mmCIF file of C-alpha atoms in Angstrom:
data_model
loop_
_atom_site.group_PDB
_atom_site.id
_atom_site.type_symbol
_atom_site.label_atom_id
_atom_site.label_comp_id
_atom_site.label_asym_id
_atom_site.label_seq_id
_atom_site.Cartn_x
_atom_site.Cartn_y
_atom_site.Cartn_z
ATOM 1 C CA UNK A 1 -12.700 14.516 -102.485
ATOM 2 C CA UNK A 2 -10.286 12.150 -103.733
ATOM 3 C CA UNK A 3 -7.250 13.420 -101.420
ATOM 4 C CA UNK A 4 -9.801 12.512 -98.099
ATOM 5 C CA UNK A 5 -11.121 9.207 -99.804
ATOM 6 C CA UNK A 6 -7.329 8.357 -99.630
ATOM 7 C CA UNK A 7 -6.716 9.250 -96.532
ATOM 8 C CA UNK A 8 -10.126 7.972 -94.647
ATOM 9 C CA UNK A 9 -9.810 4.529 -97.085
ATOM 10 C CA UNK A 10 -6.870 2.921 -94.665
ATOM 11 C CA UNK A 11 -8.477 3.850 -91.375
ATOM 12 C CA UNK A 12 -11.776 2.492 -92.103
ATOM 13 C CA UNK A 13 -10.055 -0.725 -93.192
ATOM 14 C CA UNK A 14 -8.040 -1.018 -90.470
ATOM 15 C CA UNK A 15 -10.925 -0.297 -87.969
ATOM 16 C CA UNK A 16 -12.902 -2.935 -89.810
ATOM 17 C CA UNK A 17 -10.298 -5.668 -89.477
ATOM 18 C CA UNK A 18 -9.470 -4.741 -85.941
ATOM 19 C CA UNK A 19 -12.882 -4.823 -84.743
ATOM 20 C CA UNK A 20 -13.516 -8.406 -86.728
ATOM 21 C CA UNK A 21 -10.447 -9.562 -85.239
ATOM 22 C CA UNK A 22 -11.719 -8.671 -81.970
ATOM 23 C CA UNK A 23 -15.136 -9.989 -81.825
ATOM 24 C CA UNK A 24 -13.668 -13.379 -82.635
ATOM 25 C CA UNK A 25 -10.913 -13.654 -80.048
ATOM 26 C CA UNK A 26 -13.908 -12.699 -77.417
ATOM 27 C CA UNK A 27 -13.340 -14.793 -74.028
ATOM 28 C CA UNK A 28 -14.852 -17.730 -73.469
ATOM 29 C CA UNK A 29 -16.504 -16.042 -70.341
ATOM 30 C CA UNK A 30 -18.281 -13.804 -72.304
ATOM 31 C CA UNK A 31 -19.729 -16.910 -74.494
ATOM 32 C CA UNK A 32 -20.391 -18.820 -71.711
ATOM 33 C CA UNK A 33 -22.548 -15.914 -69.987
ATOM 34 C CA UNK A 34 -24.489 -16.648 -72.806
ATOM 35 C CA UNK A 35 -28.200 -17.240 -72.394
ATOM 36 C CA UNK A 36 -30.177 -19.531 -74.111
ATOM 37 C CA UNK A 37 -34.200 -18.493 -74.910
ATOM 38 C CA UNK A 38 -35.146 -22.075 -73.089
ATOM 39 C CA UNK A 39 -32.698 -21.603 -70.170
ATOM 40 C CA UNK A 40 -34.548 -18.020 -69.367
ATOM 41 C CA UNK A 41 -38.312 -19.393 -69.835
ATOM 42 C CA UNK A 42 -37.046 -22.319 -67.183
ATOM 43 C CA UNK A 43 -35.863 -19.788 -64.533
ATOM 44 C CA UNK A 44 -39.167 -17.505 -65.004
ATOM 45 C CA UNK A 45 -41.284 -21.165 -64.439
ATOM 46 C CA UNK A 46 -38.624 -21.788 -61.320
ATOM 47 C CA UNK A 47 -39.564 -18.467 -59.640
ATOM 48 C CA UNK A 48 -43.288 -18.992 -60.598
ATOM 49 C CA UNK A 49 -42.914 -22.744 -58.892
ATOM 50 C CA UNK A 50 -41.128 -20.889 -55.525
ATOM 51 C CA UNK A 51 -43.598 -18.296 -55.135
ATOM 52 C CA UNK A 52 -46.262 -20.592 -55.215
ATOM 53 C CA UNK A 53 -45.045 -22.837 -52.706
ATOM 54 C CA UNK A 54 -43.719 -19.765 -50.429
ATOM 55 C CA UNK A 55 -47.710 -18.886 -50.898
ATOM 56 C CA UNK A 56 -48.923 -22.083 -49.582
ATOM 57 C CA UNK A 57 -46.232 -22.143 -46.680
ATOM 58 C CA UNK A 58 -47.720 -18.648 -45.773
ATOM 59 C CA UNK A 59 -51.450 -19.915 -45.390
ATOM 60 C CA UNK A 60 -52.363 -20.340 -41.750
ATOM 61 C CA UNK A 61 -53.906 -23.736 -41.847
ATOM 62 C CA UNK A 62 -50.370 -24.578 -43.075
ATOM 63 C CA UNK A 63 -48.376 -22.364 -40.700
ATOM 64 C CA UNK A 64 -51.020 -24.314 -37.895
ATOM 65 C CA UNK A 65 -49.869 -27.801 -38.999
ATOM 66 C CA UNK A 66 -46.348 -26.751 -39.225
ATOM 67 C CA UNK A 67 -46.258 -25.660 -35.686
ATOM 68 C CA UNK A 68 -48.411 -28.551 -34.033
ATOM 69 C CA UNK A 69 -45.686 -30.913 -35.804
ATOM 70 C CA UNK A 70 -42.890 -28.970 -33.947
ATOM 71 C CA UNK A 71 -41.862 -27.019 -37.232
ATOM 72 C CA UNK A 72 -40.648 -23.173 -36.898
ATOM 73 C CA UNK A 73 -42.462 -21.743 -40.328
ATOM 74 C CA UNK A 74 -39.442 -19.239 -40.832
ATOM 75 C CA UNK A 75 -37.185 -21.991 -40.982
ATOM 76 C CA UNK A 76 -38.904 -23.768 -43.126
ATOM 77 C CA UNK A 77 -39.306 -20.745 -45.713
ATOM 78 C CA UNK A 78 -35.434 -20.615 -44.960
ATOM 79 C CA UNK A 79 -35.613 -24.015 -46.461
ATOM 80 C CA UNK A 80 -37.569 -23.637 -49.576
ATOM 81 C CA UNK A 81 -35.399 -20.177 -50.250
ATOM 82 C CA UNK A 82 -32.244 -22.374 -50.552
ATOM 83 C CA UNK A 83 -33.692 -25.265 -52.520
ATOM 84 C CA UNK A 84 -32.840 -25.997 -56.034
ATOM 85 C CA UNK A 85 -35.048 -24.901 -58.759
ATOM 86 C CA UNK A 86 -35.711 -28.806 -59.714
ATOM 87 C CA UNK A 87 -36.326 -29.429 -56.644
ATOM 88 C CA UNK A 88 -38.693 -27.064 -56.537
ATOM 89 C CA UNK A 89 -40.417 -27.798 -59.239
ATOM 90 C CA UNK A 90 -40.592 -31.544 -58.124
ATOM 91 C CA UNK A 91 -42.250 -29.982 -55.450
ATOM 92 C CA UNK A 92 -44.977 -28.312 -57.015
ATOM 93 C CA UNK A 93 -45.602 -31.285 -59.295
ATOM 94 C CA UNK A 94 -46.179 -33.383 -56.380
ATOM 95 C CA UNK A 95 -48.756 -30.569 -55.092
ATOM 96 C CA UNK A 96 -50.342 -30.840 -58.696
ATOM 97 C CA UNK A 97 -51.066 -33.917 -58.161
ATOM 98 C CA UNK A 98 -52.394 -33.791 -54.873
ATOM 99 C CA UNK A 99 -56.213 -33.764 -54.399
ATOM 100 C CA UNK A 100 -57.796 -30.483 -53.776
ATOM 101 C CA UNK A 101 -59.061 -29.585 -50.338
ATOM 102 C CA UNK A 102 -58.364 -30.617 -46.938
ATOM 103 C CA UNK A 103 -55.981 -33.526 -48.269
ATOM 104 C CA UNK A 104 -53.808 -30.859 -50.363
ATOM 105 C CA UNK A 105 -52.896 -29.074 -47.130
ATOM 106 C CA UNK A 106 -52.122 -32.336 -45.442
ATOM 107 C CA UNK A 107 -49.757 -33.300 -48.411
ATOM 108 C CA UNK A 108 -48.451 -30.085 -48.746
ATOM 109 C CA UNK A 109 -47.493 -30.190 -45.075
ATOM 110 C CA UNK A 110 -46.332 -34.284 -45.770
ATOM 111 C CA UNK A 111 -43.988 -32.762 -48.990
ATOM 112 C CA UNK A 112 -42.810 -30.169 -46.948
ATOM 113 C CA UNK A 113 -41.622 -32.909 -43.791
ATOM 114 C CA UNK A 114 -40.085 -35.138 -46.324
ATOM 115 C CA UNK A 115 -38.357 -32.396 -47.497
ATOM 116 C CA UNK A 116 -36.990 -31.067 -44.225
ATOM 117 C CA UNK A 117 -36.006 -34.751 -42.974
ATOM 118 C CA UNK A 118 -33.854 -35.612 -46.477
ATOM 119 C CA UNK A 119 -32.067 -32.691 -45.426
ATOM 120 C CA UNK A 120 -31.547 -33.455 -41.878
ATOM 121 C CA UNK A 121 -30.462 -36.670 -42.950
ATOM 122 C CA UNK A 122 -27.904 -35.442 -45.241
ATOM 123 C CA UNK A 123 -26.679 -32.928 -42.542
ATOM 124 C CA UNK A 124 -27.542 -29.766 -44.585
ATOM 125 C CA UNK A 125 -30.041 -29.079 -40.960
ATOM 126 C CA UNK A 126 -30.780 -30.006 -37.620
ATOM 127 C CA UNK A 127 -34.948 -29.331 -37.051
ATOM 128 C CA UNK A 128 -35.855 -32.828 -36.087
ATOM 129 C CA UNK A 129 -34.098 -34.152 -33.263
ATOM 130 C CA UNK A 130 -34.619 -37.407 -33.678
ATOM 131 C CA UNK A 131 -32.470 -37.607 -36.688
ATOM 132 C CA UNK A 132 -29.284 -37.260 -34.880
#
């Protein structure tokens, strides 16, 4: 028993202080990938905030006032697919705070156009003509 303790003894070390050695000259890739409890709870709440605006964009009343401003409705959904998550969730705090009813659609619709013409200003689009 003795002869293998002596003979195990130094390999266990060694794979001890190797592996310690290891773990802390890890890449600073691997720490970075890191992520933080509050970091993963504020992209589940950013793909809660999308969906719910993708599911007012896909209500017909909405789709209706879209099109009778000259919006195409797949661009726009284009639109809110490549937006930020905060600016997504400025979006749905503005829709929060919107009355309910008749008036939310109409300031959905009014969040929606001043979202679209920021970005045809900046140059990121071209859906309103009269930007250019």
């Amino acid at each position: 028993m003795k002869k293998v303790a002596r003979i195990v003894t130094p390999f266990v070390i060694a794979s001890f202080t190797l592996g310690s050695v290891s773990a802390m000259a890890a890449p600073s890739s691997v720490i970075d990938g890191l992520v933080t409890t509050q970091e993963a709870l504020n992209a589940d709440q950013a793909s809660v905030d999308r969906e719910r605006v993708v599911e007012l964009l896909s209500r017909d009343e909405v789709r209706d006032q879209l099109v009778a401003q000259g919006v195409d409705p797949a661009q726009v959904e284009q639109r809110v697919a490549a937006l930020s998550d905060q600016e997504v969730r400025e979006m749905n705090a503005r829709l929060d705070q919107m009355p309910a009813g008749a008036n939310a659609v109409v300031g959905a619709l009014f969040t929606v156009f001043i979202v679209l013409l920021v970005t045809d200003l900046l140059g990121l689009t071209s859906v309103f003509p009269f930007t250019r």
